[in-house]
Amino acid sequence: PLLSPLSDTPDIPSVSSPQNLNDGSPATFTCSSPYVCPYDTISLRWSGYNAVVSVVSGVTQLDTTGALSQQNLSTSLSWRDHSKKLSCTVSVGSRRAVQETTLSVNYSPKGTKVLINPSAKNIRVGDTASLTCSVNSSYPGVTAYRWYKDGSALANNNQIVTLLKVAREDYGLYSCEAKNAVGTGAAEAMALYVFSVVISISPSAEVREGKMVTLTCDVPGEEKQEINYNWYKNSIRIKEDTARTLTFLEVAVSDSGYYSCEVQNDKGSEM
């Protein structure tokens, strides 16, 4: 329809876009408006796009049914453009009309990470712990999860893995993948530490007087943690020994007793 000289605003422009918008793929949007009058200037203007990766081109089409002003916006979309608004404004003299379109950009899950709970205290044998495959954003939504421990796939493919009674063997590097119709978002591996102390004796055979004997305080994953060690004999601390191992170069009868090891980190202690 032609714009009446008495009309306050021009007709709202028509905006068309591709049916599917994908992360990293090009897309062309078209804004069009009926040509108003040869005696009045019409202009179309896009806004809300990234000018660095976009090209705008205009054209006026004439045929026997009338005239059409059209402006094309060719751009490359990023997943960060999802939910943003593109708008096209038609201006005829001082009068304006705007049409907006909200972008629905398909992209694989982003910000995927493993969350371990509890995180503020040590996880001990027998405790309950959970691992969550957290996703910051995804469109469309996540449809499947995949868990790995030390690189091997786990049978549990829920978003949350719950360990009802933690064992020493549960220590390891856990990672997950979140999948949707577009692709996969992978999380960096996170270590689940089990704060548990076991003392080993070397050699493991019968201890003989005069031979060298080594006691080792073993905590799963100790090499990746900052841990302090304290040794006790019959519940009395051996002050001079704060290492992971306690060595007797020539064990004597006087060394007989009950030995225990206390480990400490920034979250607490265990014996």
XYZ file of C-alpha atoms in Angstrom:
271
model
C 0.000 0.000 0.000
C 1.051 3.593 -0.612
C 1.700 5.888 2.319
C -0.919 8.572 2.747
C 0.462 12.083 3.241
C -1.634 12.239 6.436
C -0.212 8.999 7.933
C 1.912 9.353 11.091
C 4.215 6.395 10.418
C 5.129 4.206 7.465
C 4.208 0.542 7.350
C 6.343 -1.729 9.532
C 9.040 -3.277 7.336
C 9.109 -6.991 6.634
C 12.120 -8.982 7.874
C 12.983 -12.447 6.584
C 15.745 -14.703 7.860
C 17.094 -18.219 7.184
C 15.158 -21.051 8.785
C 18.252 -22.346 10.610
C 20.917 -20.112 12.129
C 24.125 -21.867 13.126
C 27.224 -20.887 15.061
C 30.050 -19.950 12.694
C 27.892 -20.061 9.574
C 26.971 -17.186 7.240
C 23.407 -15.902 7.125
C 21.561 -13.295 5.086
C 18.645 -11.279 6.451
C 16.363 -9.228 4.248
C 14.445 -6.119 5.259
C 11.897 -4.787 2.799
C 9.306 -2.021 2.646
C 6.932 -0.843 -0.106
C 8.332 2.155 -1.918
C 6.344 5.107 -0.658
C 6.527 7.996 -3.062
C 9.041 9.428 -5.522
C 8.674 12.813 -3.800
C 9.686 11.528 -0.354
C 12.968 9.825 0.613
C 12.782 6.309 2.046
C 15.661 4.637 3.862
C 16.144 1.258 5.508
C 18.702 0.742 8.259
C 19.826 -2.366 10.114
C 21.021 -2.233 13.718
C 22.203 -4.754 16.306
C 24.717 -6.539 14.063
C 28.503 -6.885 14.192
C 29.834 -4.548 11.518
C 33.224 -6.297 11.467
C 31.772 -9.494 9.975
C 28.794 -8.021 8.103
C 27.992 -6.495 4.734
C 24.873 -4.416 4.062
C 23.573 -3.892 0.538
C 20.424 -2.137 -0.679
C 18.285 -2.421 -3.765
C 15.025 -1.006 -5.107
C 12.863 -3.366 -7.134
C 10.402 -2.033 -9.706
C 7.741 -4.068 -11.497
C 4.208 -3.685 -12.794
C 2.714 -4.165 -9.315
C 4.675 -1.422 -7.638
C 8.040 -0.777 -6.052
C 9.926 -2.325 -3.147
C 12.893 -1.022 -1.163
C 15.055 -3.809 0.188
C 18.210 -4.027 2.258
C 20.178 -7.236 2.776
C 22.356 -7.947 5.796
C 24.953 -10.662 5.197
C 26.761 -11.649 8.361
C 28.583 -14.463 10.132
C 26.875 -15.570 13.309
C 28.483 -16.593 16.581
C 26.909 -18.526 19.440
C 27.228 -15.306 21.427
C 24.632 -13.787 19.093
C 21.966 -16.158 20.409
C 18.960 -14.279 21.853
C 20.229 -10.950 20.558
C 17.871 -8.731 18.595
C 18.313 -7.468 15.067
C 16.176 -4.526 14.077
C 15.376 -2.882 10.785
C 14.117 0.689 10.709
C 12.300 2.244 7.779
C 12.425 6.026 7.633
C 10.290 8.204 5.391
C 11.177 11.791 6.010
C 10.888 12.192 9.776
C 8.575 9.207 10.199
C 9.878 5.790 11.303
C 8.744 2.211 11.844
C 10.784 -0.638 13.303
C 10.693 -4.427 12.983
C 12.715 -6.602 15.371
C 13.741 -10.235 15.101
C 15.259 -12.323 17.879
C 18.138 -14.569 16.841
C 17.972 -18.259 17.675
C 21.479 -19.482 16.901
C 22.128 -23.215 17.156
C 25.374 -24.070 18.951
C 26.994 -26.864 20.909
C 27.130 -26.757 24.746
C 29.478 -24.078 26.078
C 31.211 -23.692 29.435
C 31.072 -27.386 30.267
C 32.810 -28.230 33.546
C 32.854 -30.779 36.344
C 31.659 -29.616 39.767
C 32.555 -31.732 42.802
C 30.500 -31.555 45.987
C 31.464 -31.145 48.755
C 34.250 -28.826 47.675
C 35.000 -26.967 50.907
C 35.986 -30.000 52.979
C 37.892 -33.239 52.555
C 36.024 -36.195 51.095
C 36.657 -39.253 53.258
C 35.977 -42.953 52.892
C 32.284 -43.612 53.521
C 31.198 -40.067 52.683
C 28.653 -39.162 50.021
C 29.984 -37.107 47.128
C 28.509 -35.929 43.857
C 29.892 -34.858 40.512
C 27.842 -32.571 38.273
C 28.381 -31.982 34.570
C 27.589 -28.270 34.484
C 26.857 -26.402 31.237
C 26.840 -22.629 31.022
C 24.685 -22.429 27.893
C 23.400 -24.594 25.051
C 20.940 -24.230 22.177
C 19.090 -26.424 21.688
C 19.268 -27.890 25.174
C 21.525 -30.724 26.284
C 20.120 -34.155 25.448
C 22.858 -36.494 26.698
C 25.810 -36.672 29.063
C 28.889 -38.881 29.061
C 31.242 -39.443 32.004
C 34.858 -40.607 32.104
C 37.193 -41.598 34.925
C 40.898 -41.571 34.124
C 39.957 -41.622 30.440
C 37.650 -44.655 30.630
C 33.896 -44.323 30.076
C 31.593 -44.804 33.063
C 28.263 -46.610 32.931
C 26.466 -43.670 34.591
C 25.465 -41.109 31.971
C 23.283 -38.832 34.095
C 24.095 -35.172 34.569
C 24.891 -35.905 38.224
C 26.952 -38.871 39.404
C 26.440 -39.652 43.090
C 28.896 -41.730 45.124
C 26.903 -42.875 48.148
C 29.830 -44.462 50.001
C 33.126 -43.133 48.765
C 35.994 -45.638 48.601
C 39.713 -45.068 48.113
C 39.320 -46.491 44.624
C 37.020 -43.593 43.686
C 40.030 -41.265 43.588
C 40.783 -40.204 40.015
C 40.367 -37.679 37.240
C 36.740 -37.232 36.200
C 35.620 -35.539 32.997
C 32.316 -35.256 31.189
C 30.777 -34.399 27.841
C 27.460 -32.669 27.231
C 25.774 -33.246 23.882
C 22.968 -31.592 21.944
C 21.745 -31.767 18.345
C 24.625 -29.551 17.174
C 27.664 -31.040 18.872
C 29.531 -31.797 22.068
C 30.982 -29.669 24.852
C 33.821 -31.336 26.765
C 34.921 -30.470 30.294
C 38.461 -30.493 31.599
C 39.201 -33.351 33.962
C 38.829 -32.630 37.673
C 40.458 -34.683 40.419
C 38.301 -36.282 43.083
C 40.587 -36.685 46.095
C 39.744 -39.220 48.779
C 41.353 -38.160 52.059
C 42.238 -41.566 53.442
C 45.413 -42.808 55.144
C 46.936 -46.265 54.750
C 50.368 -47.205 56.138
C 52.461 -49.704 54.212
C 55.601 -51.523 55.406
C 58.610 -52.313 53.216
C 59.802 -54.957 52.997
C 56.394 -56.459 53.597
C 57.796 -59.738 54.929
C 58.631 -60.356 58.581
C 60.553 -57.490 60.173
C 64.001 -58.618 61.361
C 66.206 -56.852 63.862
C 69.107 -54.994 62.267
C 67.461 -54.723 58.849
C 66.200 -51.538 57.161
C 62.447 -50.980 57.391
C 60.406 -48.197 55.803
C 56.886 -47.122 56.748
C 55.023 -45.159 54.078
C 51.989 -42.964 54.696
C 49.822 -43.377 51.605
C 47.074 -40.930 50.559
C 45.478 -41.284 47.104
C 46.807 -38.543 44.829
C 49.248 -37.164 47.403
C 51.704 -36.172 44.674
C 49.174 -33.625 43.390
C 48.321 -32.131 46.780
C 50.056 -30.070 49.424
C 50.069 -32.412 52.404
C 51.928 -32.298 55.706
C 52.757 -35.527 57.534
C 53.172 -36.248 61.244
C 54.236 -39.625 62.614
C 53.232 -41.056 65.981
C 54.534 -43.984 68.003
C 52.094 -45.299 70.588
C 50.108 -42.039 70.178
C 53.182 -39.888 70.916
C 54.352 -37.679 68.091
C 57.783 -38.329 66.633
C 58.706 -34.674 66.286
C 61.718 -35.040 64.052
C 59.843 -36.915 61.331
C 57.464 -34.945 59.082
C 58.085 -36.766 55.807
C 55.796 -39.177 54.013
C 58.115 -42.050 54.888
C 59.581 -43.153 58.207
C 62.779 -45.176 57.760
C 64.654 -47.327 60.278
C 68.139 -48.005 58.919
C 68.708 -50.797 61.459
C 65.456 -51.620 63.193
C 65.810 -52.549 66.874
C 63.583 -54.136 69.490
C 63.152 -50.702 71.038
C 61.436 -49.578 67.829
C 58.545 -51.948 68.447
C 55.207 -50.208 68.878
C 52.040 -48.950 67.232
C 52.766 -46.403 64.520
C 50.232 -44.016 63.032
C 50.421 -41.219 60.521
C 48.491 -37.955 60.515
C 48.033 -36.054 57.265
C 47.012 -32.412 57.022
C 45.965 -30.127 54.204
C 44.179 -26.788 54.002
C 40.812 -28.497 54.603
C 41.604 -30.548 57.679
C 43.446 -33.598 58.958
C 43.090 -37.377 58.971
C 44.851 -40.178 60.854
